[in-house]
PDB file of C-alpha atoms in Angstrom:
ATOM      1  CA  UNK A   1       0.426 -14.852 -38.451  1.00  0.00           C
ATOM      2  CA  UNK A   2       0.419 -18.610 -37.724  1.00  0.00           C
ATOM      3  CA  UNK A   3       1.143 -19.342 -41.178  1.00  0.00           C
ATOM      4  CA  UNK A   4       3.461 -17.205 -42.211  1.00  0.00           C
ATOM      5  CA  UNK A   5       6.460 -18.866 -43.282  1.00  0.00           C
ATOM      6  CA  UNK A   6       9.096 -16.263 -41.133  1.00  0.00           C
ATOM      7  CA  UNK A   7      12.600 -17.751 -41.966  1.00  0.00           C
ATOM      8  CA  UNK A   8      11.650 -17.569 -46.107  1.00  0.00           C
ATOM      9  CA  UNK A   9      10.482 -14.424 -45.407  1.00  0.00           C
ATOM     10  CA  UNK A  10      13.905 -13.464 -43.650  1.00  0.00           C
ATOM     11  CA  UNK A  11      15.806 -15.139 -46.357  1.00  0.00           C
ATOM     12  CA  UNK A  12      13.695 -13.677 -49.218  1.00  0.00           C
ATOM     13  CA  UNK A  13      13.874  -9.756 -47.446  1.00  0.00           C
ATOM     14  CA  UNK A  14      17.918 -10.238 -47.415  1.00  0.00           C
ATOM     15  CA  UNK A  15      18.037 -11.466 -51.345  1.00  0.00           C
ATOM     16  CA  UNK A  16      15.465  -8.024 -51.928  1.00  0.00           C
ATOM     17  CA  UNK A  17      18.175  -5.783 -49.832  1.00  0.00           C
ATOM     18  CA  UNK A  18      21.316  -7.658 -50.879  1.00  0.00           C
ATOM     19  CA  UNK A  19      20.193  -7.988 -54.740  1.00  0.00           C
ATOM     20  CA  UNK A  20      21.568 -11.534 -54.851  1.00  0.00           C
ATOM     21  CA  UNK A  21      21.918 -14.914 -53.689  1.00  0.00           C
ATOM     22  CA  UNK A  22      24.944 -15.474 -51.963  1.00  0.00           C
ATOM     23  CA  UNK A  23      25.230 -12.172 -50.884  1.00  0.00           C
ATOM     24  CA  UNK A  24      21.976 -12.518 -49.174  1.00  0.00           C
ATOM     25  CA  UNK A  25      23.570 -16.344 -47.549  1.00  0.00           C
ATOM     26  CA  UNK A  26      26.513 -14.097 -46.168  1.00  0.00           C
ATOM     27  CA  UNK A  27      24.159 -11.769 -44.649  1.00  0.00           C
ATOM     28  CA  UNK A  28      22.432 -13.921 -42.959  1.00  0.00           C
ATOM     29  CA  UNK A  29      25.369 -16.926 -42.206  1.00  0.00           C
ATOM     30  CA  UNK A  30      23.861 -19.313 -43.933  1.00  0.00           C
ATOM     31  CA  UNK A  31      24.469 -21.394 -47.160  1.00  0.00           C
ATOM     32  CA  UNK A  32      23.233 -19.783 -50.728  1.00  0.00           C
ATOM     33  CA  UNK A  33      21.318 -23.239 -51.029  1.00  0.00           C
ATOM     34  CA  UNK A  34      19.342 -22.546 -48.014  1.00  0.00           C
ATOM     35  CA  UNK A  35      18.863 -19.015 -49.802  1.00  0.00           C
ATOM     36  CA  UNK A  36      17.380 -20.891 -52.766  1.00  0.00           C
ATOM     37  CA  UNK A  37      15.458 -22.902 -50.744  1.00  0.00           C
ATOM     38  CA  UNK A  38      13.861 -20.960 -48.292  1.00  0.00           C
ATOM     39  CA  UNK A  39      12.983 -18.635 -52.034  1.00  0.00           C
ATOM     40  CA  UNK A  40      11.131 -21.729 -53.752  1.00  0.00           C
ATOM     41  CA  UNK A  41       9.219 -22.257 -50.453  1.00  0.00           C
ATOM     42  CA  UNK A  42       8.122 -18.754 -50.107  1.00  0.00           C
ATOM     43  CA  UNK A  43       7.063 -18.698 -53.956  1.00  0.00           C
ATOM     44  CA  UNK A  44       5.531 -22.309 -53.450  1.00  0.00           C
ATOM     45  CA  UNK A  45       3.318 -21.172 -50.364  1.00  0.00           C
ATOM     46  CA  UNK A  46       2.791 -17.665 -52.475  1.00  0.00           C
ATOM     47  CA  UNK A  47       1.669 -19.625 -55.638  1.00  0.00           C
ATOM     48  CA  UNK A  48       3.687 -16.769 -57.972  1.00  0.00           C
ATOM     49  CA  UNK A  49       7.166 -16.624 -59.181  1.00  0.00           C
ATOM     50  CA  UNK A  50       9.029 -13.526 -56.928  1.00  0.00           C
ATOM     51  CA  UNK A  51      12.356 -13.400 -59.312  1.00  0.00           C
ATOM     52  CA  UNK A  52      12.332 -13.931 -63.159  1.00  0.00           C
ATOM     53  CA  UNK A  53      14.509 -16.311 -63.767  1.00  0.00           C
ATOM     54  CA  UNK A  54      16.002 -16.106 -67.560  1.00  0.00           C
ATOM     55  CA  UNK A  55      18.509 -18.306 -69.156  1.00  0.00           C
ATOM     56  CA  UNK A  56      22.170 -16.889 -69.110  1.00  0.00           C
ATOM     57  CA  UNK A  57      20.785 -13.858 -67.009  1.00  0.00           C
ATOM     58  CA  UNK A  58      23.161 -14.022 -63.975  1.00  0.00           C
ATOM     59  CA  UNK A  59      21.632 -10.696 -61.718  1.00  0.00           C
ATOM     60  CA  UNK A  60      18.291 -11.385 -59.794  1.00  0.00           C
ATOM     61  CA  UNK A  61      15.540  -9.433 -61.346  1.00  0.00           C
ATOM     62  CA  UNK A  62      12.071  -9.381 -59.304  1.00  0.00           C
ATOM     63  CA  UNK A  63       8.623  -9.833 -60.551  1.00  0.00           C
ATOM     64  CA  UNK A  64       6.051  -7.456 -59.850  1.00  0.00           C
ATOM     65  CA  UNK A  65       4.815  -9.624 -56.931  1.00  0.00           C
ATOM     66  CA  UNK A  66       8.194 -10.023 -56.060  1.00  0.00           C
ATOM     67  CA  UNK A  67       9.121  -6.069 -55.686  1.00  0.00           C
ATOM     68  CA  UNK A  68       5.740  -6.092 -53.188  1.00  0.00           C
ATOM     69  CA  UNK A  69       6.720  -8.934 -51.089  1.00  0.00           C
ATOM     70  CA  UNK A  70      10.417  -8.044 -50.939  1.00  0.00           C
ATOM     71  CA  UNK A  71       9.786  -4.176 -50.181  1.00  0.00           C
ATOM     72  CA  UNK A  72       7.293  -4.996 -47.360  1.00  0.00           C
ATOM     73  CA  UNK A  73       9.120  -7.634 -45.784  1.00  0.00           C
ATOM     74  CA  UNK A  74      12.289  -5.603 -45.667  1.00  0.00           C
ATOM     75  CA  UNK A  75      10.522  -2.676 -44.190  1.00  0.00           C
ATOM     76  CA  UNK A  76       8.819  -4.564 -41.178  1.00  0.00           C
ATOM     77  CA  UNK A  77      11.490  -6.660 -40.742  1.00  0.00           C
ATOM     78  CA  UNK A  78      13.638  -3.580 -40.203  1.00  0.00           C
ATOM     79  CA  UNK A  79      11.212  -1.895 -38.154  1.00  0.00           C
ATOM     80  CA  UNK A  80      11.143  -5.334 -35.512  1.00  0.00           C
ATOM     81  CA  UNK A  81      14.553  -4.988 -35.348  1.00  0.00           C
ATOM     82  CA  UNK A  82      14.573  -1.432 -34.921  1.00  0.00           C
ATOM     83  CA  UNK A  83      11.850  -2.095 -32.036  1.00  0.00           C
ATOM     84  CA  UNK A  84      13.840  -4.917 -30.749  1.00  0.00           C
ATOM     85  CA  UNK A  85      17.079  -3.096 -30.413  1.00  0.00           C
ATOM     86  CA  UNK A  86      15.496   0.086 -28.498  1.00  0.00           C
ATOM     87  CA  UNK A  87      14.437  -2.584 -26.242  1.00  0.00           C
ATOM     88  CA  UNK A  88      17.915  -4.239 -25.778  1.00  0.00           C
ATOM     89  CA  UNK A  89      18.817  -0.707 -25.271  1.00  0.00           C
ATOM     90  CA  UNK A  90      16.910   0.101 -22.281  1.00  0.00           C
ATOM     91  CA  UNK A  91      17.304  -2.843 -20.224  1.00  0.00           C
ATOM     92  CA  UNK A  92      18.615  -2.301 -16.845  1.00  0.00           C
ATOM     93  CA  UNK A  93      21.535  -0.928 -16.315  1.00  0.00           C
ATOM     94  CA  UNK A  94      23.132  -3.238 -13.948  1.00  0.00           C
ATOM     95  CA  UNK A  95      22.156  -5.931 -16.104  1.00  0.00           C
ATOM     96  CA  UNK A  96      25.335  -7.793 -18.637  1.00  0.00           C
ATOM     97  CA  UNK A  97      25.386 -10.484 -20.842  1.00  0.00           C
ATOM     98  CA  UNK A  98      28.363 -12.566 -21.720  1.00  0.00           C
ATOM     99  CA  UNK A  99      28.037 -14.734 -25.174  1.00  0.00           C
ATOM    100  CA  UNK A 100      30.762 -17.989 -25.166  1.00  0.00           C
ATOM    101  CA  UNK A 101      30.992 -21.237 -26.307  1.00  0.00           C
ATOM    102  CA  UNK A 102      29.074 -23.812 -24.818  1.00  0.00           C
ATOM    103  CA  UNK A 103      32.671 -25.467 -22.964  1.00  0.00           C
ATOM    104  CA  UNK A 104      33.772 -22.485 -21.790  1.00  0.00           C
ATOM    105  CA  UNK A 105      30.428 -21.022 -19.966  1.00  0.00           C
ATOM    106  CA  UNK A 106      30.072 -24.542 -18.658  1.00  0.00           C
ATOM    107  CA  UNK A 107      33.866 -25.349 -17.347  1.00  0.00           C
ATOM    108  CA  UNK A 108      35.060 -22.151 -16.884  1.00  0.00           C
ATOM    109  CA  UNK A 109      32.916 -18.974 -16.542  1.00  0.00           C
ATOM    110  CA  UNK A 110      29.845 -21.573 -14.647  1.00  0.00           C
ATOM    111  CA  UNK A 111      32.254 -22.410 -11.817  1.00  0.00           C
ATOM    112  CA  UNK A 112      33.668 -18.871 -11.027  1.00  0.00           C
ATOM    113  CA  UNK A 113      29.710 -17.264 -10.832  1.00  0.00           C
ATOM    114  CA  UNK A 114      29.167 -17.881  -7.296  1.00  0.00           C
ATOM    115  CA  UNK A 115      32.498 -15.373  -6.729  1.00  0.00           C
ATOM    116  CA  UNK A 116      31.227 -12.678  -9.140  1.00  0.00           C
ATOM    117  CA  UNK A 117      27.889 -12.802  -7.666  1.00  0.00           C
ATOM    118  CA  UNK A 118      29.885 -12.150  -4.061  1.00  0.00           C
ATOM    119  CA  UNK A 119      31.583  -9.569  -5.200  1.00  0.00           C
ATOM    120  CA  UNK A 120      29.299  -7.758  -7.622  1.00  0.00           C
ATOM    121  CA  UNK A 121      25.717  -8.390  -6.196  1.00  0.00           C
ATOM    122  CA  UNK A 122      24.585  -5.305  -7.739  1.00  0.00           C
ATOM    123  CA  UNK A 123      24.874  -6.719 -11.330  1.00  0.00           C
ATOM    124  CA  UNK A 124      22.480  -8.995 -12.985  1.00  0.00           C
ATOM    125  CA  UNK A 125      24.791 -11.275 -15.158  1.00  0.00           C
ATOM    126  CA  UNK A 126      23.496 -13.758 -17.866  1.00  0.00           C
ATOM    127  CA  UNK A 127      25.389 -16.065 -20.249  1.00  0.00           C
ATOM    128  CA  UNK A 128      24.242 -16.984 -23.465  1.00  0.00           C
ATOM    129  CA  UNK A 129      26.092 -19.564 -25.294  1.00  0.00           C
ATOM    130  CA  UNK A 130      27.134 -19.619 -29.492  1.00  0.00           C
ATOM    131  CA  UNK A 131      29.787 -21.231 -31.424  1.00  0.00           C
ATOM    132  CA  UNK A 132      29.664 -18.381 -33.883  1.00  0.00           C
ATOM    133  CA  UNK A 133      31.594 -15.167 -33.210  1.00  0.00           C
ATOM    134  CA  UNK A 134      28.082 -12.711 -34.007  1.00  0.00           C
ATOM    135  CA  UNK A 135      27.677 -12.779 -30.615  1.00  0.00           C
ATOM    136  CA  UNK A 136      25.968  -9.459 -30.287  1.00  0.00           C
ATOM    137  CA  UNK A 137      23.278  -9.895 -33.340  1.00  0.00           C
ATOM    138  CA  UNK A 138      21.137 -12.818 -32.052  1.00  0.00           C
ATOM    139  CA  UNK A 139      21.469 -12.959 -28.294  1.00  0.00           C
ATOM    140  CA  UNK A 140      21.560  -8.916 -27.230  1.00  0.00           C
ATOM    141  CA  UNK A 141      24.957  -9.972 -25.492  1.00  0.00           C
ATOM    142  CA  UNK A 142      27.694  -6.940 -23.871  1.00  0.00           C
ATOM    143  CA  UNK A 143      30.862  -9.114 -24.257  1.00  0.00           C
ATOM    144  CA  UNK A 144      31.884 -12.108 -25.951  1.00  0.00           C
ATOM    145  CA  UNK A 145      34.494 -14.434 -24.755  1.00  0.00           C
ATOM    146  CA  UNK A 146      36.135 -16.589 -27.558  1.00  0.00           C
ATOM    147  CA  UNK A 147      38.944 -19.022 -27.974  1.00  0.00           C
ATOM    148  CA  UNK A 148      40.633 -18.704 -30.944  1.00  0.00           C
ATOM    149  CA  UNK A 149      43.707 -16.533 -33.166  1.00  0.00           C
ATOM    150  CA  UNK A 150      42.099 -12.954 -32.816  1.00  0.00           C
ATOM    151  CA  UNK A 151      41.941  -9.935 -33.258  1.00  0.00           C
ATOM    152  CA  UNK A 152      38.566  -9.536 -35.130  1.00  0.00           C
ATOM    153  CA  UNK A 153      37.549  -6.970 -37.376  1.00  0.00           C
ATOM    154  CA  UNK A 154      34.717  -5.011 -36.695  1.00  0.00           C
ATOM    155  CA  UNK A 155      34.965  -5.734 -33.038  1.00  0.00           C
ATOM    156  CA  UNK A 156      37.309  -4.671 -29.604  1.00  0.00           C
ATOM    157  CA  UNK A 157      39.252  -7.703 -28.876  1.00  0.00           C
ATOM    158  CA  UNK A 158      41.309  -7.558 -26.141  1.00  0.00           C
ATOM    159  CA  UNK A 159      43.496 -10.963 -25.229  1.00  0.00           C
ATOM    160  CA  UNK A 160      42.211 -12.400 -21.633  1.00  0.00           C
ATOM    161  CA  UNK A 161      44.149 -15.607 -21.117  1.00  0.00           C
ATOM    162  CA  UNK A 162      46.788 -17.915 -22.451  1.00  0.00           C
ATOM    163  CA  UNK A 163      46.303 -22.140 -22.442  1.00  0.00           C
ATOM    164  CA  UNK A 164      47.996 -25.269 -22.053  1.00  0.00           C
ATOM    165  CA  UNK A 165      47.268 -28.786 -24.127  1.00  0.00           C
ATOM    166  CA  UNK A 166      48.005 -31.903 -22.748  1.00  0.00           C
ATOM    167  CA  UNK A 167      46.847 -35.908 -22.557  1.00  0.00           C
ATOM    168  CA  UNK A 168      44.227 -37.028 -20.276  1.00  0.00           C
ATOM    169  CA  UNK A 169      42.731 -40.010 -19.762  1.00  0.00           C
ATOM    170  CA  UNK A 170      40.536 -41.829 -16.914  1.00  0.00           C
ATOM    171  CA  UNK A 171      42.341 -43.725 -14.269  1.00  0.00           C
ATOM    172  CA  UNK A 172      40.200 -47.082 -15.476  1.00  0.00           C
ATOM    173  CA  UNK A 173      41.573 -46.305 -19.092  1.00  0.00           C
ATOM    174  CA  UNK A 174      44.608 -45.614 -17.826  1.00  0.00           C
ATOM    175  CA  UNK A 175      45.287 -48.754 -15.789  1.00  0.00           C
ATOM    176  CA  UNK A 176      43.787 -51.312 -18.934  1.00  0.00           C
ATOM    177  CA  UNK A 177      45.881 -49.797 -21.494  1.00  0.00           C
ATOM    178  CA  UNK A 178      49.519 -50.572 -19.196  1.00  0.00           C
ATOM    179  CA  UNK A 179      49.600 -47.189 -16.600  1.00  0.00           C
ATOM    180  CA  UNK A 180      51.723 -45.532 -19.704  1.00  0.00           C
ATOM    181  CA  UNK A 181      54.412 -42.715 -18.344  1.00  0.00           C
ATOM    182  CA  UNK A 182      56.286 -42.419 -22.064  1.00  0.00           C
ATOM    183  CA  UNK A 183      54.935 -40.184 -24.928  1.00  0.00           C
ATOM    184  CA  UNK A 184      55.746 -42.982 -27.855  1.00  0.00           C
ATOM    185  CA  UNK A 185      52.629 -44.807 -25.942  1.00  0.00           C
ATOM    186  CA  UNK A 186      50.226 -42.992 -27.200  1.00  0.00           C
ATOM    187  CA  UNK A 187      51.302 -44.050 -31.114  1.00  0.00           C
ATOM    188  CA  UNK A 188      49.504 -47.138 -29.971  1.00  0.00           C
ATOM    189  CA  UNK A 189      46.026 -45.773 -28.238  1.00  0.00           C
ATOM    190  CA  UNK A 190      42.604 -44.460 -29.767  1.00  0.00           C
ATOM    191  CA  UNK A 191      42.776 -40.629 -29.747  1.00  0.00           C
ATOM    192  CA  UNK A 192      40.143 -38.217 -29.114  1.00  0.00           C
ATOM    193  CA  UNK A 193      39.515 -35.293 -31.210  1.00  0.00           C
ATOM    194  CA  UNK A 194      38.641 -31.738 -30.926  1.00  0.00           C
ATOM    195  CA  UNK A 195      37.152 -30.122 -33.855  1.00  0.00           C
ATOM    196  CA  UNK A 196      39.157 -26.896 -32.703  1.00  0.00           C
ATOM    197  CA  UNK A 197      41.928 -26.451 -34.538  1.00  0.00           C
ATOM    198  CA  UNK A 198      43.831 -24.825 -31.941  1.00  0.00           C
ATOM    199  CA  UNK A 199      43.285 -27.756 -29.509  1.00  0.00           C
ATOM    200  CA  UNK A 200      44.768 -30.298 -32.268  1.00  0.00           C
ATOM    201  CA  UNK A 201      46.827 -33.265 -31.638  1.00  0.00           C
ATOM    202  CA  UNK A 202      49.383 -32.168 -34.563  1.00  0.00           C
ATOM    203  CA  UNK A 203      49.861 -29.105 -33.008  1.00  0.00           C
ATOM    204  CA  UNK A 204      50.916 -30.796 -29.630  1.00  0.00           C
ATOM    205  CA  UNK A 205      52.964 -32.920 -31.344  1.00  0.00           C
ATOM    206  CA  UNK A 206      54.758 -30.119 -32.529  1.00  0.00           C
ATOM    207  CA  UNK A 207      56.182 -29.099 -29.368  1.00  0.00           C
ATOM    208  CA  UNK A 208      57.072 -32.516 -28.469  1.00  0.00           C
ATOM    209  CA  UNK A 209      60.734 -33.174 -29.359  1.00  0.00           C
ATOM    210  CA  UNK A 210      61.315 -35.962 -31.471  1.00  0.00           C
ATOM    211  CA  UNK A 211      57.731 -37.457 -30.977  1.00  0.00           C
ATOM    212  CA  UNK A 212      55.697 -38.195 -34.378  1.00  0.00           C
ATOM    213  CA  UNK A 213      53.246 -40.161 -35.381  1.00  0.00           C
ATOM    214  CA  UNK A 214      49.961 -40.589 -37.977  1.00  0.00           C
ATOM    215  CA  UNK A 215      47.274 -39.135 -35.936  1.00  0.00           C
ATOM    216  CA  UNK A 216      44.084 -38.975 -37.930  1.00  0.00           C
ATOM    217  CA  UNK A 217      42.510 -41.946 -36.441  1.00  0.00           C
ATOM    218  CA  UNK A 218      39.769 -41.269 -34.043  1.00  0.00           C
ATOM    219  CA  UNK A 219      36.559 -39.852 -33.785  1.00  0.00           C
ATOM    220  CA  UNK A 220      35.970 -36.436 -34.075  1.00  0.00           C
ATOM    221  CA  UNK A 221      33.846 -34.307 -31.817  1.00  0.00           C
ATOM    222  CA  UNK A 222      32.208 -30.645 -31.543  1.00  0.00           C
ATOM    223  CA  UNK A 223      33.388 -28.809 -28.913  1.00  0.00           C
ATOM    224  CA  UNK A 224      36.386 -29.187 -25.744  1.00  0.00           C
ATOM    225  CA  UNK A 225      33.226 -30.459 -23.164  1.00  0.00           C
ATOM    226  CA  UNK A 226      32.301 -33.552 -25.154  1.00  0.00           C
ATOM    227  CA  UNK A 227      36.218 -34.491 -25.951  1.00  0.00           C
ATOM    228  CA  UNK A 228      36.685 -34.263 -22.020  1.00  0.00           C
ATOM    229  CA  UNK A 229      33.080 -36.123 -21.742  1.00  0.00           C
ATOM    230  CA  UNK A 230      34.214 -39.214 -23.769  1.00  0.00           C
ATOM    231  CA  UNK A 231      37.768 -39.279 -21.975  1.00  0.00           C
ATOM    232  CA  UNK A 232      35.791 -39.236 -18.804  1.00  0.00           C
ATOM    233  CA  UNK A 233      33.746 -42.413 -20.046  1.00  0.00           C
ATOM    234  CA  UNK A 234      37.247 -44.189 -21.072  1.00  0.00           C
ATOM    235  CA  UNK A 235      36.981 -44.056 -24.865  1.00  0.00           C
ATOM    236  CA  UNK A 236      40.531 -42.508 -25.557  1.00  0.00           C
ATOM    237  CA  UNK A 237      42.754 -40.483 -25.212  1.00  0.00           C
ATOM    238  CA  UNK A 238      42.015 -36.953 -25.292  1.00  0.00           C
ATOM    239  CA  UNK A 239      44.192 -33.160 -25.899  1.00  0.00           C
ATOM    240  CA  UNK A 240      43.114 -30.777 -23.053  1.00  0.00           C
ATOM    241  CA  UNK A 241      42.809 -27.247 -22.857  1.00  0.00           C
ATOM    242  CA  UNK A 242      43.914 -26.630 -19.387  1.00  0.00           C
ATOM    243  CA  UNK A 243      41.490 -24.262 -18.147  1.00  0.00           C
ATOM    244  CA  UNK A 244      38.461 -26.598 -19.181  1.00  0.00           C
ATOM    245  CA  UNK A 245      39.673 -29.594 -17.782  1.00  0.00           C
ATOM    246  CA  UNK A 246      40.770 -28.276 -13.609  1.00  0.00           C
ATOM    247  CA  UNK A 247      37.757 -29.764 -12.263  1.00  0.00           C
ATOM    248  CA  UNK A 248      37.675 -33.397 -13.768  1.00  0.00           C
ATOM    249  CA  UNK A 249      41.526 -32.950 -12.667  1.00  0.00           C
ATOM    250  CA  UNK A 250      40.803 -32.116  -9.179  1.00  0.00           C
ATOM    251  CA  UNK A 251      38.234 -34.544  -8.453  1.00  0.00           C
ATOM    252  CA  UNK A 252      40.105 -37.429 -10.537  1.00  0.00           C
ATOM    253  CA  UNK A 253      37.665 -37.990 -13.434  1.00  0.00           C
ATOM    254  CA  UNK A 254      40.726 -37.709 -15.792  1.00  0.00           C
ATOM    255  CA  UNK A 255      44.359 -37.793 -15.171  1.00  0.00           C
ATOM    256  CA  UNK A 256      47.463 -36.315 -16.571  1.00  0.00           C
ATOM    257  CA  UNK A 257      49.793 -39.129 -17.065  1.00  0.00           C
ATOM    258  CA  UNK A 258      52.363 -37.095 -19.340  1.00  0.00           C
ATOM    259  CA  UNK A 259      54.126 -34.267 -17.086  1.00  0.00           C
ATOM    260  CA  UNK A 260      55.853 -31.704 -18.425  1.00  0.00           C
ATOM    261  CA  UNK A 261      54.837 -32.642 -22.174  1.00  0.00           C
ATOM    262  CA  UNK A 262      52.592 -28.957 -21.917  1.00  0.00           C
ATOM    263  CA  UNK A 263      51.930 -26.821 -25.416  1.00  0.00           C
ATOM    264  CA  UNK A 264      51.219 -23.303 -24.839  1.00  0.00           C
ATOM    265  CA  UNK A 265      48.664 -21.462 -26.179  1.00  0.00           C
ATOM    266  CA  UNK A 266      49.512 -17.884 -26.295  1.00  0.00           C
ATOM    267  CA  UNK A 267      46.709 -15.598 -26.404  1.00  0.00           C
ATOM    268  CA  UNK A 268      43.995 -18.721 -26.565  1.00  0.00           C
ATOM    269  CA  UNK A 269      41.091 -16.465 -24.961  1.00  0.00           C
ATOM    270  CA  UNK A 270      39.765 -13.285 -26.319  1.00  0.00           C
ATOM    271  CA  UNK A 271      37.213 -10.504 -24.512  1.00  0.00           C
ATOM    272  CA  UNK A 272      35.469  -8.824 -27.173  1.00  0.00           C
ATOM    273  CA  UNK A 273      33.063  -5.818 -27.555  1.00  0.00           C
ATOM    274  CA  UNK A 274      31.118  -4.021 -29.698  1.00  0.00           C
ATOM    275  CA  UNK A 275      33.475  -1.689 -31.741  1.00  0.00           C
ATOM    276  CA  UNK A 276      32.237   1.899 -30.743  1.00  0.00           C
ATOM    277  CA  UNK A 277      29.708   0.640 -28.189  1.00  0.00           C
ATOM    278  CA  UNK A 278      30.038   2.562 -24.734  1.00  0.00           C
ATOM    279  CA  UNK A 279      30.549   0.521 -22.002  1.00  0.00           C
ATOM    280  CA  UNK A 280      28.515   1.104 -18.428  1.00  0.00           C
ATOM    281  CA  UNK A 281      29.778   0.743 -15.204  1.00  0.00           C
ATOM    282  CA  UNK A 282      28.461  -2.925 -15.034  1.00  0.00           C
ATOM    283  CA  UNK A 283      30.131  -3.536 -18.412  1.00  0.00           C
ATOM    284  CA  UNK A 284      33.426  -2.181 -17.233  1.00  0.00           C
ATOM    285  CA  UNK A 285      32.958  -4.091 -13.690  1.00  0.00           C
ATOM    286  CA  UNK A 286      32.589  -7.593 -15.554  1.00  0.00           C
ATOM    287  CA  UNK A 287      35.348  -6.802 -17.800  1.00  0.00           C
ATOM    288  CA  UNK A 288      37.676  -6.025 -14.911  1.00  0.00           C
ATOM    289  CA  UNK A 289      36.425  -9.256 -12.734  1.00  0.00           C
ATOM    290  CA  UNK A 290      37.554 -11.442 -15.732  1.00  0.00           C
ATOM    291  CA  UNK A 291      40.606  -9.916 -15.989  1.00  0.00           C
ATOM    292  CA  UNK A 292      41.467 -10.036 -12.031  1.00  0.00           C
ATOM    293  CA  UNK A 293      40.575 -13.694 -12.366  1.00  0.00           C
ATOM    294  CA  UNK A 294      43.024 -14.302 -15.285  1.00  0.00           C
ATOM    295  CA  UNK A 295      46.078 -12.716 -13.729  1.00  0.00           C
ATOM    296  CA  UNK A 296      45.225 -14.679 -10.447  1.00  0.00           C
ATOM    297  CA  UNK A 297      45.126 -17.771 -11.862  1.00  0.00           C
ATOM    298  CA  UNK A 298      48.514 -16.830 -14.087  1.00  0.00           C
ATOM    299  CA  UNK A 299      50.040 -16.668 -10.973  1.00  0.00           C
ATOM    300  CA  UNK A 300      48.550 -19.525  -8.753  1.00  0.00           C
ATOM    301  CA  UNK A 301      46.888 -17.433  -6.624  1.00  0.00           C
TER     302      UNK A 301
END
């Protein structure tokens, strides 16, 4: 067991099931050279070839060994998850998990817990946090909460909340570069960007009448929280989501020189579940709690 090379296992059982490749890579979410890869280790560690490989021959064909070793490993990799899944199954009933992104659990969702908890002591509610939309195949999660342009197939995606995008900036950044109050400033400071395409500066610009400018320059960074993070530590300018930013806003970390230069985001937050999955009463409790606290922050309340 301590030697067993799992993940070329994994990767070799989805090539067996898949018959292929980059079928097998889509299975699993991962490039068709990590397929190949993980393969060549597998046969390495083995010490026998596991797929003939003839010239011009473009469908995988399997060795002897490799018809063993790809029928086993499917089998008892089915039968963990099998095992795994009864166990997911029969966890507590009270109990809920909620899979996000790593900026949203931490600037939105994190912040709001202490309320849940007061109103719904009864449930046990975890977060898990992903930047992929599988929420439910790794992590066991209920309910996924994701920004982006949904629906999603396969899944039941309900819209939670709209979003704003704006400029921020620290106060100390602020005050070096001039204390700008005008848009056609910003042609002339460092920008900060999100790799989320819905939180680009292009698309802010888009709203902004008459304003244009090249805005490629900058470096580029992973998710909302570490945009915000840099602004925070004066390195540029950066496009907020609204929702993420309220608490650097309130205690005056960043500021929002620009009033009233706003781009809505309509529909920017998704609730998803399992298509087909019931829903218990804890389910259907945490669902309702995150839709009570979008409508009262829609209306300022």
């Amino acid at each position: 067991m301590k030697n067993l090379p799992l993940n070329a296992l994994r990767a070799f059982a989805a090539v067996y099931e898949t018959g292929g490749i980059r079928p097998a890579a889509r299975l699993l979410e991962i490039t068709h050279s990590s397929i190949s890869k993980h393969v060549q280790e597998l046969e390495a560690w083995i010490g026998v070839p596991l797929i003939d490989r003839e010239q011009g021959v473009r469908t995988i064909k399997f060795s002897p060994q490799g018809e063993d070793i790809g029928r086993v490993a499917l089998e008892n990799l089915n039968d963990i998850a099998s095992a795994v899944e009864a166990v997911r199954e029969s966890k507590q009933g009270n109990a809920v998990t909620i899979s996000t992104t790593p900026s949203f659990a931490a600037r939105w969702l994190l912040p709001r817990l202490q309320d849940f908890n007061a109103t719904f002591p009864w449930i046990e509610l975890s977060i898990v946090v992903d930047q992929k939309l599988n929420f439910a195949a790794d992590h066991g999660a209920d309910l996924a909460i994701r920004m982006g342009q949904g629906p999603w197939e396969g899944l039941d995606c309900s819209p939670l909340m709209d979003e704003q995008l704006f400029p921020v900036m620290s106060t100390s950044f602020w005050l070096k570069v001039g204390r700008p109050t005008e848009l056609a400033a910003l042609k002339e400071l460092p920008l900060l960007h999100d790799r989320d395409p819905q939180a680009s500066w292009q698309r802010w610009i888009s709203e902004q009448n008459g304003l244009d400018f090249d805005t490629r320059s900058g470096p580029r960074f992973a998710s909302s929280d570490l945009v915000l993070r840099a602004a925070v530590q004066g390195l540029g300018v950066a496009l907020a989501r609204g929702r993420l930013v309220e608490d650097d806003l309130a205690t005056g970390l960043l500021i929002k020189p620009f009033e009233g230069k706003e781009a809505m985001l309509s529909q920017a937050y998704w609730l998803l579940h399992p298509k087909g999955k019931k829903k218990s009463i804890a389910i259907s409790k945490v669902i309702e709690w995150l839709n009570m606290m979008s409508e009262q922050e829609l209306h300022g309340s």
